[in-house]
Coordinates of C-alpha atoms and ligand atoms in Angstrom, one line a residue:
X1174 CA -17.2 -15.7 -18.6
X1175 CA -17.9 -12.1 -18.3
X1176 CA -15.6 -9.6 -16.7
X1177 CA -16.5 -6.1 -15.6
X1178 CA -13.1 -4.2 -14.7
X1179 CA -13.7 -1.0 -12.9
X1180 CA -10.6 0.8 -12.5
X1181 CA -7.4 1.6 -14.6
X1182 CA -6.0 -1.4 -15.5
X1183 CA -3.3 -2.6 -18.0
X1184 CA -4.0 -3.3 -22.2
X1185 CA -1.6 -6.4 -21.6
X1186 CA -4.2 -7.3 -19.3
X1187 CA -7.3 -6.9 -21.3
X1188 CA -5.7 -8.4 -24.1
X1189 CA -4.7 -11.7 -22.1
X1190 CA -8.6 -11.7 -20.7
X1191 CA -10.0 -11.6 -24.1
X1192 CA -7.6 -14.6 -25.3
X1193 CA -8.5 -16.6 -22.4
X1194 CA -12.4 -16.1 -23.8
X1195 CA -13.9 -13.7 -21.5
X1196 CA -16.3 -11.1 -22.5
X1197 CA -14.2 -7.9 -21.4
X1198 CA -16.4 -4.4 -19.8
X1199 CA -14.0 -1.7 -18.8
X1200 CA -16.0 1.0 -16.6
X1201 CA -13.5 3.4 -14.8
X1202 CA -14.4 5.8 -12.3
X1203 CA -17.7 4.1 -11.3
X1204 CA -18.6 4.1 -7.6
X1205 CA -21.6 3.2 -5.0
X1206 CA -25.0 2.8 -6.6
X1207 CA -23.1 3.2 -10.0
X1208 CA -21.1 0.4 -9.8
X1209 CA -24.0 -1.8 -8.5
X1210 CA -26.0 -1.1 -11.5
X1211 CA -23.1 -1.7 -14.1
X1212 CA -22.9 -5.1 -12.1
X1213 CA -26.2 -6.0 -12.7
X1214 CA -26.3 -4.8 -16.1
X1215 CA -23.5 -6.5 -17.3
X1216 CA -24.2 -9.7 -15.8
X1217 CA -20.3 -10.1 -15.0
X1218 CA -19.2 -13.4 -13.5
X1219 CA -15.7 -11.6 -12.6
X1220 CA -15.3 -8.3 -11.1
X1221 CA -12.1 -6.7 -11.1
X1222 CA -11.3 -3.9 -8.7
X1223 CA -7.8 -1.8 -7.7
X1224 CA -9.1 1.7 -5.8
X1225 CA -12.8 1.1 -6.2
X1226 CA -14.5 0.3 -3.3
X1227 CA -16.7 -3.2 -3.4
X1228 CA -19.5 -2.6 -0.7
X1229 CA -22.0 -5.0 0.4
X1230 CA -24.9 -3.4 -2.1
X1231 CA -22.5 -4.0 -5.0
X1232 CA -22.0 -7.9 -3.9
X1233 CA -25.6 -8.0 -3.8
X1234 CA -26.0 -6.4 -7.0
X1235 CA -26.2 -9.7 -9.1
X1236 CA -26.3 -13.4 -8.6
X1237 CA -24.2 -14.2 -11.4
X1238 CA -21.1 -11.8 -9.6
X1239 CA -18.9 -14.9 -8.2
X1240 CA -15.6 -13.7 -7.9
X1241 CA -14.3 -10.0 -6.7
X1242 CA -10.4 -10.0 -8.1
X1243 CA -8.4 -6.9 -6.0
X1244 CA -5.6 -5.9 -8.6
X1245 CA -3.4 -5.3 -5.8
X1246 CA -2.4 -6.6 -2.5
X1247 CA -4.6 -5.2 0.2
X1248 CA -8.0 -5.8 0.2
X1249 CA -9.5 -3.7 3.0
X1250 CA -11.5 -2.1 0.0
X1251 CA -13.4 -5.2 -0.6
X1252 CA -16.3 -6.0 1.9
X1253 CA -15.0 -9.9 2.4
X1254 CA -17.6 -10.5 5.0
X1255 CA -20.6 -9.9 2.9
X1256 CA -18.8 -11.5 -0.3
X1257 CA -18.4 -14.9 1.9
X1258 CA -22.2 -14.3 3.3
X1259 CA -22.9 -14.5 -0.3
X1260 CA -20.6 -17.2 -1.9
X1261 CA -18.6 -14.8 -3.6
X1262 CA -14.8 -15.4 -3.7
X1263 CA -12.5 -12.9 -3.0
X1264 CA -8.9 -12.7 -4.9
X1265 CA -5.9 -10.2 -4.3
X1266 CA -2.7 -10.4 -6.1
X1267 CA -0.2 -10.7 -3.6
X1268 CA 3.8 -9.6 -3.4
X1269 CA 3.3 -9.0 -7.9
X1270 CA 3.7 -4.8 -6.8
X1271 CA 6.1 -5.5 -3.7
X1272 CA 9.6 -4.1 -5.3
X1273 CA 7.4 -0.9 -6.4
X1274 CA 6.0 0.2 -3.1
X1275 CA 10.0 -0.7 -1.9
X1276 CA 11.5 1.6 -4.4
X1277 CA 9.1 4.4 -3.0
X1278 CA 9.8 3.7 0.2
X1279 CA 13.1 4.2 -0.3
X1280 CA 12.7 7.4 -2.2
X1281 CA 10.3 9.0 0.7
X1282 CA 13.5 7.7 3.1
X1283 CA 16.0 9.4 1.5
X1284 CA 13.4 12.8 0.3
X1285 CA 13.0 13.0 4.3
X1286 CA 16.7 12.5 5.5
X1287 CA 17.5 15.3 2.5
X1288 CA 14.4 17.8 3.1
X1289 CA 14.1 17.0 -0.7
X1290 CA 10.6 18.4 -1.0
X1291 CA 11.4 21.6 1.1
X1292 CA 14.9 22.0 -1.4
X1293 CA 12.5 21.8 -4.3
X1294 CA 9.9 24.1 -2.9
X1295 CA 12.5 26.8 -2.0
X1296 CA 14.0 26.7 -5.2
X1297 CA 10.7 27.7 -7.1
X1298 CA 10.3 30.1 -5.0
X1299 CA 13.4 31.3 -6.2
X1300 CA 14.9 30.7 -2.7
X1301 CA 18.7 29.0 -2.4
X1302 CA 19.7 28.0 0.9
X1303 CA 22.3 25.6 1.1
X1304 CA 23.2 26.1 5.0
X1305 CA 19.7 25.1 5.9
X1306 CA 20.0 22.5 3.9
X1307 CA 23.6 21.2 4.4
X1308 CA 22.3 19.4 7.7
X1309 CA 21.0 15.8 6.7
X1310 CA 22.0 12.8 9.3
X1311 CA 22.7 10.1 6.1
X1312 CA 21.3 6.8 6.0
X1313 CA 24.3 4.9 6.6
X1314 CA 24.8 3.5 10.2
X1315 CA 21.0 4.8 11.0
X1316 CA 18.5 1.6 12.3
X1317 CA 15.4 0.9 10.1
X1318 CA 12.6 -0.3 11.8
X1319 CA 10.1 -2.1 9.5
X1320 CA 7.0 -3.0 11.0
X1321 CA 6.0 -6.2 8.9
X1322 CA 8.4 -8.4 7.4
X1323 CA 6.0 -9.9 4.6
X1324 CA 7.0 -9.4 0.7
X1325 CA 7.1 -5.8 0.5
X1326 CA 8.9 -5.4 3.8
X1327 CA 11.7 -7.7 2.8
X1328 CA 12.0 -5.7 -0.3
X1329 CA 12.9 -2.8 1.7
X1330 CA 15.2 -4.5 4.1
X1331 CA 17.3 -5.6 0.8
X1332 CA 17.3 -2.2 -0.6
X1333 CA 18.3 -1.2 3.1
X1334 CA 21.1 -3.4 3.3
X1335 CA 22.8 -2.0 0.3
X1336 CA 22.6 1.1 2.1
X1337 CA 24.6 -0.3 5.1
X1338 CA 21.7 0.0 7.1
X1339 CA 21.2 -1.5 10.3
X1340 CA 17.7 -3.6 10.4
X1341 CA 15.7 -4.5 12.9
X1342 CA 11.9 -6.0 12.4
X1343 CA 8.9 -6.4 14.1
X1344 CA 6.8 -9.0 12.8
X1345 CA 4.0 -11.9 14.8
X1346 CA 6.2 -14.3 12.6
X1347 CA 9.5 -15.1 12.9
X1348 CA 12.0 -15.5 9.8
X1349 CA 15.2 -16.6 10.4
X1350 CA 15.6 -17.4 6.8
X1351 CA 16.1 -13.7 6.1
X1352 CA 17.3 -12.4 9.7
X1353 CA 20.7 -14.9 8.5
X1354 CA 20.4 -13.5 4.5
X1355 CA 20.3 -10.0 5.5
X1356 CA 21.4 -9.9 9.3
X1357 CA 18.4 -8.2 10.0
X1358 CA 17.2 -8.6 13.9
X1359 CA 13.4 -9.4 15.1
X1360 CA 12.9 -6.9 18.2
X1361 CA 9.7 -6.0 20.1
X1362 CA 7.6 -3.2 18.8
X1363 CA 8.5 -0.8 21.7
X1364 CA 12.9 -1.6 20.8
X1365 CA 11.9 -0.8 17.5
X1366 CA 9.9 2.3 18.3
X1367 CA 13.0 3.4 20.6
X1368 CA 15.5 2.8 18.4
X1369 CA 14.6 3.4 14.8
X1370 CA 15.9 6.2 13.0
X1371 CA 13.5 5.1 10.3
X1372 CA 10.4 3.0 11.3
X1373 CA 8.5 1.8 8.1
X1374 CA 4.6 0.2 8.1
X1375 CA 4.2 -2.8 5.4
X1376 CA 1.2 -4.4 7.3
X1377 CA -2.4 -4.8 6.5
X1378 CA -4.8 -2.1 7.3
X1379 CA -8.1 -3.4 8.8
X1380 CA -8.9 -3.3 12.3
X1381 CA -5.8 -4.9 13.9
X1382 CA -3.6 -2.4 12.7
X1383 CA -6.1 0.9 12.9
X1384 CA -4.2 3.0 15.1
X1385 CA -0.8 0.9 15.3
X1386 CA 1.2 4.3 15.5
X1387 CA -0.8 7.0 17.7
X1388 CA 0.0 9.0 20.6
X1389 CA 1.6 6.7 22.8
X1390 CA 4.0 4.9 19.7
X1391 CA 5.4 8.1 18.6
X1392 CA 6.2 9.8 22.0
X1393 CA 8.7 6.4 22.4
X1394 CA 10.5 7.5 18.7
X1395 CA 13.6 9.3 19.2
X1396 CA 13.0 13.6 18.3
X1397 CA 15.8 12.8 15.2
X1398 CA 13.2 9.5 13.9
X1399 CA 10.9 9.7 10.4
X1400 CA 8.0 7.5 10.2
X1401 CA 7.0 6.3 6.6
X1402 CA 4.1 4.9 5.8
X1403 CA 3.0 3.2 2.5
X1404 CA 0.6 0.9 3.4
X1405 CA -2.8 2.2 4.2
X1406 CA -4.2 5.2 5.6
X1407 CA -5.8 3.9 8.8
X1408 CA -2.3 2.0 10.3
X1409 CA -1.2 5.9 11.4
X1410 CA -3.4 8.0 13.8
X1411 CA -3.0 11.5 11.4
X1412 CA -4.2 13.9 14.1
X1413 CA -1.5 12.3 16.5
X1414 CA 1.2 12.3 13.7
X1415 CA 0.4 15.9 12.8
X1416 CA 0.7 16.7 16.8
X1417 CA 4.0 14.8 16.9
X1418 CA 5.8 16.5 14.2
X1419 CA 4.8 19.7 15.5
X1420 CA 6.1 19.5 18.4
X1421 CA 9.2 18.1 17.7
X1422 CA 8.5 14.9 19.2
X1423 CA 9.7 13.0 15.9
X1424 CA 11.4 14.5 13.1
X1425 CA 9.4 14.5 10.3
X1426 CA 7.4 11.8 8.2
X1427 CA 6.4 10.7 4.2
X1428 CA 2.7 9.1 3.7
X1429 CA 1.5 7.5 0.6
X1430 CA -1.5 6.5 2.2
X1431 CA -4.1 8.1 4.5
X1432 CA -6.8 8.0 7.1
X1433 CA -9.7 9.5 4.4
X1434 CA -8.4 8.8 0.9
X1435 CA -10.0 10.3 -2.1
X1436 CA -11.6 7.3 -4.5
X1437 CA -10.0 7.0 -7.9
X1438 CA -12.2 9.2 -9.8
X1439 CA -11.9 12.2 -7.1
X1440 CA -9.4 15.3 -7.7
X1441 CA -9.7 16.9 -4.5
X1442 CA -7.5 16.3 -1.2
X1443 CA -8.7 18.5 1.9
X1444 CA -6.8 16.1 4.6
X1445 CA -5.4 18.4 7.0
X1446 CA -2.2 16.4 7.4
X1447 CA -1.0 18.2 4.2
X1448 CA -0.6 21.6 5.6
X1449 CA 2.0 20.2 8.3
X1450 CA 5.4 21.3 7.5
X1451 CA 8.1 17.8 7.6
X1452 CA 5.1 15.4 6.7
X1453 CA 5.7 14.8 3.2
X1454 CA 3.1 13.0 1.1
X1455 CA 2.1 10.9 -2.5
X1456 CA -1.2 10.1 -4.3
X1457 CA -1.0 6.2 -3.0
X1458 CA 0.9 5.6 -5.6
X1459 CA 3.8 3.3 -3.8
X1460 CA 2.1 0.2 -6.7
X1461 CA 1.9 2.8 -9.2
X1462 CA 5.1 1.7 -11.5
X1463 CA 4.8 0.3 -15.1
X1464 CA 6.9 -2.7 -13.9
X1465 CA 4.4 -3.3 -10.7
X1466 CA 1.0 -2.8 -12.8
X1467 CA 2.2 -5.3 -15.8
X1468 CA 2.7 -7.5 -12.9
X1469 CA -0.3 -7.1 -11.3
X1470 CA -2.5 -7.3 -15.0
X1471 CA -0.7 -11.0 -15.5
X1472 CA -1.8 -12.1 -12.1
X1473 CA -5.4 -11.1 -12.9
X1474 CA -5.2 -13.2 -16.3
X1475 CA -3.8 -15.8 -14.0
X1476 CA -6.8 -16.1 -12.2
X1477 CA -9.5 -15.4 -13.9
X1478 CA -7.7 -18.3 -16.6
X1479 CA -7.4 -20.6 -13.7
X1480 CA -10.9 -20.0 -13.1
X1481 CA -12.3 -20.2 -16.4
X1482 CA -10.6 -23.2 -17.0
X1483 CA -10.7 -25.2 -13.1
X1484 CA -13.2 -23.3 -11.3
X1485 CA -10.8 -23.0 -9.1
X1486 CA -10.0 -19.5 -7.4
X1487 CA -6.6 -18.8 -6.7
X1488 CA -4.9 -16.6 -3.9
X1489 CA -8.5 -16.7 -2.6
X1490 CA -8.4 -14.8 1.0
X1491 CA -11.9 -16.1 2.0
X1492 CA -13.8 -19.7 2.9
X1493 CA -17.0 -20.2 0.2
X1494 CA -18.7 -23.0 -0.4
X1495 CA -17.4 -23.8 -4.1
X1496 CA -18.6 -21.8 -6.8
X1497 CA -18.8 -23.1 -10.4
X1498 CA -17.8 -21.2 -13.2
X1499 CA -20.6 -20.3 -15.4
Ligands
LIG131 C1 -2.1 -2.6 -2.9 O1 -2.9 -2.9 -2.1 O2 -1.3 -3.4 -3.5 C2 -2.1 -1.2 -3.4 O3 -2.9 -0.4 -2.7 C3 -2.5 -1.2 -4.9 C4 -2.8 0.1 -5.5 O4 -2.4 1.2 -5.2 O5 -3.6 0.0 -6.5

């Protein structure tokens, strides 16, 4: 089995490839009409993919390419439609980084409620100015909103809960399992909008959720309300967002993730949204911990093994025709 892996991606995982018998090509940073060629060069069976885009031209790249492995949950990166068109199965790696993109979560809620950035900025520039500073609301008491109740969304309700938190959800599926663990309510989207003095994304992007949170969503948030958002780009409507926070319509918000998002191999970032004052931002990095990557490599081993050894494609998230290992 041949695997071409075109990102970052773990030594544990390489290593655990290589036992299970694959031939193992690592090529980083490639993209587009690069990538396509390594793909038909290399003859891989198994491509495996975190921030690289996989377009319909790289799919079609090679007849031997069978099986498109996300190392990572989301998979709007991966052209699914055009994989099934072609019999190619597409894998993901679900829930292995959910705890990581929780802890960040966590750390944007708390760097907004304490104007952590702003401190930090201030004190470079040599600035100390504890009465500005000295007016955070606390976390206690305040109503999360988190907008998808999946893995990483129950993550953050737990870490929530030790805060004393009050929780509310919004989610197609109900889940009284963990409304009774953690006391945590299922509301409509517009009673969470209202009420949250923190509403959190953890849902898919893709065309459902383009847009979830434009105009409209943020003029129902309370003017004292952050808005986080670790889970992709499109989910938030930036030019509305940036409008909001200027105006004072909501408080402030944290992005990991946005609407144009620089590939992995790119060092520039020209998004507007990161002039705004009160919208605080990382690299997409919410998956980005040791703990969460290990996690992710073992899946990938997982399924490649299961496939080397069964055929079989696990945590598939489309409908081929079977495909037989080669
Ligand atoms: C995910 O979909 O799990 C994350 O986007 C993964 C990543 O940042 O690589």
């Amino acid at each position: 089995m041949k695997v071409l892996i075109a990102d970052k991606f773990e030594d544990r995982g390489m290593v655990g490839l290589r036992e299970a018998g694959c031939q193992v090509a690592v090529k980083p940073g490639l993209k587009d009409a690069a990538l396509a060629d390594a793909v038909r060069e290399s003859g891989c069976n198994v491509l495996v993919v975190r921030s690289t885009k996989v377009t319909p031209d790289i799919l079609a790249a090679s007849s031997h390419l069978k099986v498109v492995i996300r190392a990572g949950s989301g998979y709007d990166t991966i052209a699914v439609d055009a994989a099934t068109a072609r019999g190619i199965r597409v894998s993901n790696c679900p829930g292995k980084n959910a705890v990581a993109v929780a802890e960040l979560t966590f750390g944007l809620m708390i760097a907004l409620d304490r104007r952590i950035v702003d401190e930090t900025n201030d004190l470079r520039r040599g600035v100390w100015n504890k009465k500005e500073y000295s007016k955070a609301r606390g976390l206690k008491g305040r109503t999360l909103g988190i907008v998808g109740l999946g893995r990483i969304g129950y993550e953050v309700a737990v870490r929530a809960k030790a805060f004393d938190m009050n929780l509310m959800y919004q989610d197609v599926i109900a889940n009284e399992k963990i409304e009774k663990e953690l006391g945590i309510r299922r509301v409509g989207f517009e009673t969470l909008l209202a009420e949250s003095d923190f509403v959190t994304l953890h849902v898919p992007g893709g065309t459902k959720t383009e847009h979830l949170i434009g105009h409209d969503q943020l003029a129902r948030m309370k003017p004292t309300a952050f808005i986080i958002n670790c889970s992709r780009g499109g989910i938030v409507d930036e030019t509305a967002l940036a409008q909001a926070v200027q105006a004072g319509t909501i408080a402030g918000a944290a992005l990991d993730v946005f609407e144009i998002e620089p590939g992995a191999s790119d060092t520039e970032f020209k998004d507007p949204i990161r002039t705004v004052s009160r919208i605080y931002g990382t690299h997409h990095v919410g998956a980005s911990t040791d703990q969460a990557q290990d996690a992710v490599a073992d899946e990938v081993v997982k399924i490649v093994r299961t496939y080397v050894e069964t055929g079989r494609v696990i945590n598939c998230v489309n409908q081929t025709e079977p495909v037989t290992a080669t």
